[in-house]
C-alpha cells in the first residue's frame, strides 16, 4: 500500500476508499471486485494497484485516516480520561455511517482492532516517547475488547446507551466487574 504524502496519490486513495465504502453500503465485502471499485472511482486498475495491494488495504487506509482525524479531535476536545477516550472511540464509530454499517461485516472487526491498536501505540509514543512490550500487549487487549464490545452493542441494536457501554468497559478495566462476579460466584458452593 502506498504510504507517501504526494497530494495526487493521497487524493486518489481517498477517492478509491470512498468508492469502495459506497459499494459496501449495498453489498458484501466478498461480492465486490477491484474492477468494480475502479469503475465506481473512475480510475484504472493500474492506479489502484499502484496505491493498494488489496481491498483490505483500502479499508486499512480509510480506518487509519479516520483514526488520525479522531486523534486530532481528541487532542483538541480535551479527552483527558479513559472514559472520555472510550466514549470518543465508540461515538466515532456510531457517527460514521459507513463504519457503523460495515461493522457487522465479518471483515472489519479484525482490521478495526489492528488499526485501533496501532493508534493506541502512537498515542503512548506521543505521550511518553517510547512504548514497552507491556504497553503493546495492553493496547492489543484494549483494542480487541473495545472492538468486540462495540460489535456486541451493535448486534444488540443499542438496547443500552453508548455511555452505559463505556461505563461497563471502565468497570471491566478497573477490575470492578470481576470483583462483582467473584463475589456472586462465592454464593454457590459448586463454583468456589
PDB file of N, CA and C in Angstrom, residues 87-161:
ATOM      1  N   UNK A  87     -15.431   6.535  25.185  1.00  0.00           N
ATOM      2  CA  UNK A  87     -16.664   7.119  24.653  1.00  0.00           C
ATOM      3  C   UNK A  87     -16.404   7.784  23.306  1.00  0.00           C
ATOM      4  N   UNK A  88     -15.307   8.492  23.195  1.00  0.00           N
ATOM      5  CA  UNK A  88     -14.936   9.159  21.951  1.00  0.00           C
ATOM      6  C   UNK A  88     -14.815   8.141  20.818  1.00  0.00           C
ATOM      7  N   UNK A  89     -14.153   7.024  21.087  1.00  0.00           N
ATOM      8  CA  UNK A  89     -13.990   5.960  20.093  1.00  0.00           C
ATOM      9  C   UNK A  89     -15.344   5.364  19.696  1.00  0.00           C
ATOM     10  N   UNK A  90     -16.149   4.991  20.679  1.00  0.00           N
ATOM     11  CA  UNK A  90     -17.436   4.347  20.386  1.00  0.00           C
ATOM     12  C   UNK A  90     -18.383   5.288  19.658  1.00  0.00           C
ATOM     13  N   UNK A  91     -18.425   6.544  20.071  1.00  0.00           N
ATOM     14  CA  UNK A  91     -19.276   7.519  19.379  1.00  0.00           C
ATOM     15  C   UNK A  91     -18.780   7.763  17.959  1.00  0.00           C
ATOM     16  N   UNK A  92     -17.465   7.781  17.800  1.00  0.00           N
ATOM     17  CA  UNK A  92     -16.903   7.984  16.465  1.00  0.00           C
ATOM     18  C   UNK A  92     -17.365   6.928  15.485  1.00  0.00           C
ATOM     19  N   UNK A  93     -17.379   5.679  15.934  1.00  0.00           N
ATOM     20  CA  UNK A  93     -17.829   4.600  15.045  1.00  0.00           C
ATOM     21  C   UNK A  93     -19.322   4.720  14.766  1.00  0.00           C
ATOM     22  N   UNK A  94     -20.118   5.002  15.803  1.00  0.00           N
ATOM     23  CA  UNK A  94     -21.563   5.076  15.581  1.00  0.00           C
ATOM     24  C   UNK A  94     -21.941   6.262  14.701  1.00  0.00           C
ATOM     25  N   UNK A  95     -21.168   7.339  14.762  1.00  0.00           N
ATOM     26  CA  UNK A  95     -21.490   8.529  13.971  1.00  0.00           C
ATOM     27  C   UNK A  95     -20.989   8.438  12.538  1.00  0.00           C
ATOM     28  N   UNK A  96     -20.095   7.517  12.240  1.00  0.00           N
ATOM     29  CA  UNK A  96     -19.620   7.316  10.875  1.00  0.00           C
ATOM     30  C   UNK A  96     -20.493   6.226  10.266  1.00  0.00           C
ATOM     31  N   UNK A  97     -21.467   6.648   9.474  1.00  0.00           N
ATOM     32  CA  UNK A  97     -22.461   5.719   8.933  1.00  0.00           C
ATOM     33  C   UNK A  97     -21.813   4.555   8.186  1.00  0.00           C
ATOM     34  N   UNK A  98     -20.741   4.842   7.458  1.00  0.00           N
ATOM     35  CA  UNK A  98     -20.086   3.788   6.693  1.00  0.00           C
ATOM     36  C   UNK A  98     -19.449   2.757   7.615  1.00  0.00           C
ATOM     37  N   UNK A  99     -18.796   3.218   8.678  1.00  0.00           N
ATOM     38  CA  UNK A  99     -18.187   2.276   9.619  1.00  0.00           C
ATOM     39  C   UNK A  99     -19.250   1.502  10.372  1.00  0.00           C
ATOM     40  N   UNK A 100     -20.285   2.192  10.827  1.00  0.00           N
ATOM     41  CA  UNK A 100     -21.345   1.512  11.586  1.00  0.00           C
ATOM     42  C   UNK A 100     -22.008   0.429  10.734  1.00  0.00           C
ATOM     43  N   UNK A 101     -22.277   0.731   9.470  1.00  0.00           N
ATOM     44  CA  UNK A 101     -22.909  -0.237   8.570  1.00  0.00           C
ATOM     45  C   UNK A 101     -21.972  -1.412   8.303  1.00  0.00           C
ATOM     46  N   UNK A 102     -20.718  -1.101   8.057  1.00  0.00           N
ATOM     47  CA  UNK A 102     -19.756  -2.131   7.702  1.00  0.00           C
ATOM     48  C   UNK A 102     -19.327  -2.955   8.904  1.00  0.00           C
ATOM     49  N   UNK A 103     -19.525  -2.410  10.089  1.00  0.00           N
ATOM     50  CA  UNK A 103     -19.020  -3.074  11.285  1.00  0.00           C
ATOM     51  C   UNK A 103     -19.557  -4.486  11.443  1.00  0.00           C
ATOM     52  N   UNK A 104     -20.788  -4.701  11.053  1.00  0.00           N
ATOM     53  CA  UNK A 104     -21.357  -6.037  11.190  1.00  0.00           C
ATOM     54  C   UNK A 104     -20.723  -7.022  10.206  1.00  0.00           C
ATOM     55  N   UNK A 105     -19.943  -6.510   9.286  1.00  0.00           N
ATOM     56  CA  UNK A 105     -19.238  -7.364   8.334  1.00  0.00           C
ATOM     57  C   UNK A 105     -18.218  -8.226   9.059  1.00  0.00           C
ATOM     58  N   UNK A 106     -17.984  -9.392   8.535  1.00  0.00           N
ATOM     59  CA  UNK A 106     -17.031 -10.317   9.130  1.00  0.00           C
ATOM     60  C   UNK A 106     -15.594  -9.851   8.943  1.00  0.00           C
ATOM     61  N   UNK A 107     -15.365  -8.880   8.100  1.00  0.00           N
ATOM     62  CA  UNK A 107     -14.020  -8.432   7.769  1.00  0.00           C
ATOM     63  C   UNK A 107     -13.539  -7.301   8.669  1.00  0.00           C
ATOM     64  N   UNK A 108     -14.405  -6.345   8.931  1.00  0.00           N
ATOM     65  CA  UNK A 108     -13.960  -5.104   9.543  1.00  0.00           C
ATOM     66  C   UNK A 108     -13.459  -5.247  10.967  1.00  0.00           C
ATOM     67  N   UNK A 109     -14.049  -6.130  11.767  1.00  0.00           N
ATOM     68  CA  UNK A 109     -13.685  -6.237  13.177  1.00  0.00           C
ATOM     69  C   UNK A 109     -12.203  -6.417  13.426  1.00  0.00           C
ATOM     70  N   UNK A 110     -11.585  -7.372  12.740  1.00  0.00           N
ATOM     71  CA  UNK A 110     -10.161  -7.614  12.931  1.00  0.00           C
ATOM     72  C   UNK A 110      -9.311  -6.448  12.464  1.00  0.00           C
ATOM     73  N   UNK A 111      -9.685  -5.872  11.333  1.00  0.00           N
ATOM     74  CA  UNK A 111      -8.939  -4.722  10.819  1.00  0.00           C
ATOM     75  C   UNK A 111      -9.094  -3.545  11.769  1.00  0.00           C
ATOM     76  N   UNK A 112     -10.310  -3.323  12.266  1.00  0.00           N
ATOM     77  CA  UNK A 112     -10.559  -2.222  13.194  1.00  0.00           C
ATOM     78  C   UNK A 112      -9.721  -2.373  14.458  1.00  0.00           C
ATOM     79  N   UNK A 113      -9.649  -3.580  14.992  1.00  0.00           N
ATOM     80  CA  UNK A 113      -8.834  -3.820  16.189  1.00  0.00           C
ATOM     81  C   UNK A 113      -7.359  -3.552  15.905  1.00  0.00           C
ATOM     82  N   UNK A 114      -6.880  -3.978  14.745  1.00  0.00           N
ATOM     83  CA  UNK A 114      -5.476  -3.729  14.378  1.00  0.00           C
ATOM     84  C   UNK A 114      -5.172  -2.241  14.298  1.00  0.00           C
ATOM     85  N   UNK A 115      -6.027  -1.495  13.621  1.00  0.00           N
ATOM     86  CA  UNK A 115      -5.793  -0.058  13.447  1.00  0.00           C
ATOM     87  C   UNK A 115      -5.929   0.663  14.777  1.00  0.00           C
ATOM     88  N   UNK A 116      -6.910   0.286  15.599  1.00  0.00           N
ATOM     89  CA  UNK A 116      -7.063   0.899  16.916  1.00  0.00           C
ATOM     90  C   UNK A 116      -5.824   0.660  17.763  1.00  0.00           C
ATOM     91  N   UNK A 117      -5.297  -0.550  17.733  1.00  0.00           N
ATOM     92  CA  UNK A 117      -4.088  -0.869  18.495  1.00  0.00           C
ATOM     93  C   UNK A 117      -2.913  -0.008  18.031  1.00  0.00           C
ATOM     94  N   UNK A 118      -2.769   0.134  16.716  1.00  0.00           N
ATOM     95  CA  UNK A 118      -1.697   0.980  16.174  1.00  0.00           C
ATOM     96  C   UNK A 118      -1.817   2.413  16.679  1.00  0.00           C
ATOM     97  N   UNK A 119      -3.044   2.924  16.733  1.00  0.00           N
ATOM     98  CA  UNK A 119      -3.243   4.306  17.171  1.00  0.00           C
ATOM     99  C   UNK A 119      -3.094   4.456  18.682  1.00  0.00           C
ATOM    100  N   UNK A 120      -3.451   3.442  19.441  1.00  0.00           N
ATOM    101  CA  UNK A 120      -3.164   3.474  20.877  1.00  0.00           C
ATOM    102  C   UNK A 120      -1.657   3.496  21.096  1.00  0.00           C
ATOM    103  N   UNK A 121      -0.924   2.685  20.323  1.00  0.00           N
ATOM    104  CA  UNK A 121       0.536   2.689  20.403  1.00  0.00           C
ATOM    105  C   UNK A 121       1.094   4.073  20.063  1.00  0.00           C
ATOM    106  N   UNK A 122       0.576   4.684  18.991  1.00  0.00           N
ATOM    107  CA  UNK A 122       1.040   6.019  18.588  1.00  0.00           C
ATOM    108  C   UNK A 122       0.763   7.050  19.670  1.00  0.00           C
ATOM    109  N   UNK A 123      -0.384   6.928  20.336  1.00  0.00           N
ATOM    110  CA  UNK A 123      -0.728   7.860  21.412  1.00  0.00           C
ATOM    111  C   UNK A 123       0.269   7.747  22.553  1.00  0.00           C
ATOM    112  N   UNK A 124       0.625   6.535  22.933  1.00  0.00           N
ATOM    113  CA  UNK A 124       1.608   6.335  24.004  1.00  0.00           C
ATOM    114  C   UNK A 124       2.974   6.854  23.567  1.00  0.00           C
ATOM    115  N   UNK A 125       3.339   6.581  22.314  1.00  0.00           N
ATOM    116  CA  UNK A 125       4.623   7.087  21.797  1.00  0.00           C
ATOM    117  C   UNK A 125       4.646   8.610  21.872  1.00  0.00           C
ATOM    118  N   UNK A 126       3.535   9.237  21.504  1.00  0.00           N
ATOM    119  CA  UNK A 126       3.461  10.696  21.530  1.00  0.00           C
ATOM    120  C   UNK A 126       3.588  11.220  22.962  1.00  0.00           C
ATOM    121  N   UNK A 127       2.921  10.545  23.886  1.00  0.00           N
ATOM    122  CA  UNK A 127       2.919  11.000  25.285  1.00  0.00           C
ATOM    123  C   UNK A 127       4.235  10.708  25.997  1.00  0.00           C
ATOM    124  N   UNK A 128       4.807   9.520  25.769  1.00  0.00           N
ATOM    125  CA  UNK A 128       5.989   9.087  26.528  1.00  0.00           C
ATOM    126  C   UNK A 128       7.290   9.096  25.743  1.00  0.00           C
ATOM    127  N   UNK A 129       7.189   9.047  24.447  1.00  0.00           N
ATOM    128  CA  UNK A 129       8.395   8.984  23.630  1.00  0.00           C
ATOM    129  C   UNK A 129       8.858   7.569  23.339  1.00  0.00           C
ATOM    130  N   UNK A 130       8.295   6.583  24.007  1.00  0.00           N
ATOM    131  CA  UNK A 130       8.632   5.182  23.739  1.00  0.00           C
ATOM    132  C   UNK A 130       7.450   4.314  24.162  1.00  0.00           C
ATOM    133  N   UNK A 131       7.501   3.057  23.738  1.00  0.00           N
ATOM    134  CA  UNK A 131       6.431   2.123  24.087  1.00  0.00           C
ATOM    135  C   UNK A 131       7.074   0.792  24.462  1.00  0.00           C
ATOM    136  N   UNK A 132       6.622   0.217  25.560  1.00  0.00           N
ATOM    137  CA  UNK A 132       7.176  -1.056  26.011  1.00  0.00           C
ATOM    138  C   UNK A 132       6.378  -2.214  25.415  1.00  0.00           C
ATOM    139  N   UNK A 133       6.933  -3.405  25.540  1.00  0.00           N
ATOM    140  CA  UNK A 133       6.219  -4.609  25.102  1.00  0.00           C
ATOM    141  C   UNK A 133       4.926  -4.739  25.901  1.00  0.00           C
ATOM    142  N   UNK A 134       4.983  -4.434  27.195  1.00  0.00           N
ATOM    143  CA  UNK A 134       3.785  -4.494  28.037  1.00  0.00           C
ATOM    144  C   UNK A 134       2.706  -3.534  27.557  1.00  0.00           C
ATOM    145  N   UNK A 135       3.115  -2.311  27.164  1.00  0.00           N
ATOM    146  CA  UNK A 135       2.149  -1.345  26.621  1.00  0.00           C
ATOM    147  C   UNK A 135       1.487  -1.905  25.370  1.00  0.00           C
ATOM    148  N   UNK A 136       2.289  -2.518  24.522  1.00  0.00           N
ATOM    149  CA  UNK A 136       1.778  -3.055  23.276  1.00  0.00           C
ATOM    150  C   UNK A 136       0.785  -4.200  23.524  1.00  0.00           C
ATOM    151  N   UNK A 137       1.091  -5.043  24.492  1.00  0.00           N
ATOM    152  CA  UNK A 137       0.176  -6.137  24.856  1.00  0.00           C
ATOM    153  C   UNK A 137      -1.124  -5.557  25.415  1.00  0.00           C
ATOM    154  N   UNK A 138      -1.002  -4.582  26.312  1.00  0.00           N
ATOM    155  CA  UNK A 138      -2.195  -3.951  26.894  1.00  0.00           C
ATOM    156  C   UNK A 138      -3.039  -3.293  25.804  1.00  0.00           C
ATOM    157  N   UNK A 139      -2.396  -2.614  24.856  1.00  0.00           N
ATOM    158  CA  UNK A 139      -3.135  -1.966  23.774  1.00  0.00           C
ATOM    159  C   UNK A 139      -3.832  -2.986  22.883  1.00  0.00           C
ATOM    160  N   UNK A 140      -3.214  -4.134  22.674  1.00  0.00           N
ATOM    161  CA  UNK A 140      -3.865  -5.199  21.906  1.00  0.00           C
ATOM    162  C   UNK A 140      -5.120  -5.691  22.618  1.00  0.00           C
ATOM    163  N   UNK A 141      -5.000  -5.879  23.924  1.00  0.00           N
ATOM    164  CA  UNK A 141      -6.133  -6.330  24.735  1.00  0.00           C
ATOM    165  C   UNK A 141      -7.263  -5.301  24.693  1.00  0.00           C
ATOM    166  N   UNK A 142      -6.925  -4.044  24.898  1.00  0.00           N
ATOM    167  CA  UNK A 142      -7.938  -2.984  24.902  1.00  0.00           C
ATOM    168  C   UNK A 142      -8.584  -2.852  23.529  1.00  0.00           C
ATOM    169  N   UNK A 143      -7.773  -2.864  22.466  1.00  0.00           N
ATOM    170  CA  UNK A 143      -8.318  -2.717  21.113  1.00  0.00           C
ATOM    171  C   UNK A 143      -9.269  -3.861  20.777  1.00  0.00           C
ATOM    172  N   UNK A 144      -8.874  -5.085  21.090  1.00  0.00           N
ATOM    173  CA  UNK A 144      -9.746  -6.227  20.826  1.00  0.00           C
ATOM    174  C   UNK A 144     -11.022  -6.158  21.642  1.00  0.00           C
ATOM    175  N   UNK A 145     -10.881  -5.786  22.912  1.00  0.00           N
ATOM    176  CA  UNK A 145     -12.049  -5.681  23.783  1.00  0.00           C
ATOM    177  C   UNK A 145     -13.011  -4.595  23.344  1.00  0.00           C
ATOM    178  N   UNK A 146     -12.488  -3.430  22.997  1.00  0.00           N
ATOM    179  CA  UNK A 146     -13.349  -2.336  22.533  1.00  0.00           C
ATOM    180  C   UNK A 146     -14.059  -2.715  21.237  1.00  0.00           C
ATOM    181  N   UNK A 147     -13.321  -3.354  20.356  1.00  0.00           N
ATOM    182  CA  UNK A 147     -13.898  -3.753  19.078  1.00  0.00           C
ATOM    183  C   UNK A 147     -15.044  -4.745  19.293  1.00  0.00           C
ATOM    184  N   UNK A 148     -14.821  -5.743  20.122  1.00  0.00           N
ATOM    185  CA  UNK A 148     -15.869  -6.735  20.386  1.00  0.00           C
ATOM    186  C   UNK A 148     -17.034  -6.145  21.175  1.00  0.00           C
ATOM    187  N   UNK A 149     -16.737  -5.236  22.109  1.00  0.00           N
ATOM    188  CA  UNK A 149     -17.810  -4.585  22.879  1.00  0.00           C
ATOM    189  C   UNK A 149     -18.709  -3.781  21.942  1.00  0.00           C
ATOM    190  N   UNK A 150     -18.093  -3.065  21.016  1.00  0.00           N
ATOM    191  CA  UNK A 150     -18.901  -2.307  20.061  1.00  0.00           C
ATOM    192  C   UNK A 150     -19.718  -3.249  19.179  1.00  0.00           C
ATOM    193  N   UNK A 151     -19.095  -4.323  18.732  1.00  0.00           N
ATOM    194  CA  UNK A 151     -19.811  -5.281  17.883  1.00  0.00           C
ATOM    195  C   UNK A 151     -21.025  -5.856  18.623  1.00  0.00           C
ATOM    196  N   UNK A 152     -20.847  -6.186  19.910  1.00  0.00           N
ATOM    197  CA  UNK A 152     -21.958  -6.719  20.692  1.00  0.00           C
ATOM    198  C   UNK A 152     -23.048  -5.665  20.874  1.00  0.00           C
ATOM    199  N   UNK A 153     -22.636  -4.435  21.183  1.00  0.00           N
ATOM    200  CA  UNK A 153     -23.613  -3.345  21.340  1.00  0.00           C
ATOM    201  C   UNK A 153     -24.391  -3.161  20.045  1.00  0.00           C
ATOM    202  N   UNK A 154     -23.692  -3.192  18.918  1.00  0.00           N
ATOM    203  CA  UNK A 154     -24.334  -3.026  17.612  1.00  0.00           C
ATOM    204  C   UNK A 154     -25.291  -4.181  17.345  1.00  0.00           C
ATOM    205  N   UNK A 155     -24.882  -5.411  17.662  1.00  0.00           N
ATOM    206  CA  UNK A 155     -25.732  -6.593  17.458  1.00  0.00           C
ATOM    207  C   UNK A 155     -26.981  -6.537  18.335  1.00  0.00           C
ATOM    208  N   UNK A 156     -26.849  -5.944  19.516  1.00  0.00           N
ATOM    209  CA  UNK A 156     -27.992  -5.826  20.427  1.00  0.00           C
ATOM    210  C   UNK A 156     -28.873  -4.635  20.084  1.00  0.00           C
ATOM    211  N   UNK A 157     -28.633  -4.040  18.938  1.00  0.00           N
ATOM    212  CA  UNK A 157     -29.426  -2.920  18.429  1.00  0.00           C
ATOM    213  C   UNK A 157     -29.467  -1.766  19.416  1.00  0.00           C
ATOM    214  N   UNK A 158     -28.371  -1.548  20.118  1.00  0.00           N
ATOM    215  CA  UNK A 158     -28.284  -0.397  21.007  1.00  0.00           C
ATOM    216  C   UNK A 158     -29.281  -0.409  22.150  1.00  0.00           C
ATOM    217  N   UNK A 159     -29.557  -1.588  22.717  1.00  0.00           N
ATOM    218  CA  UNK A 159     -30.533  -1.671  23.812  1.00  0.00           C
ATOM    219  C   UNK A 159     -30.092  -0.912  25.060  1.00  0.00           C
ATOM    220  N   UNK A 160     -28.799  -0.632  25.160  1.00  0.00           N
ATOM    221  CA  UNK A 160     -28.333   0.245  26.231  1.00  0.00           C
ATOM    222  C   UNK A 160     -27.557   1.389  25.580  1.00  0.00           C
ATOM    223  N   UNK A 161     -27.411   2.459  26.296  1.00  0.00           N
ATOM    224  CA  UNK A 161     -26.754   3.632  25.720  1.00  0.00           C
ATOM    225  C   UNK A 161     -25.260   3.381  25.556  1.00  0.00           C
TER     226      UNK A 161
END
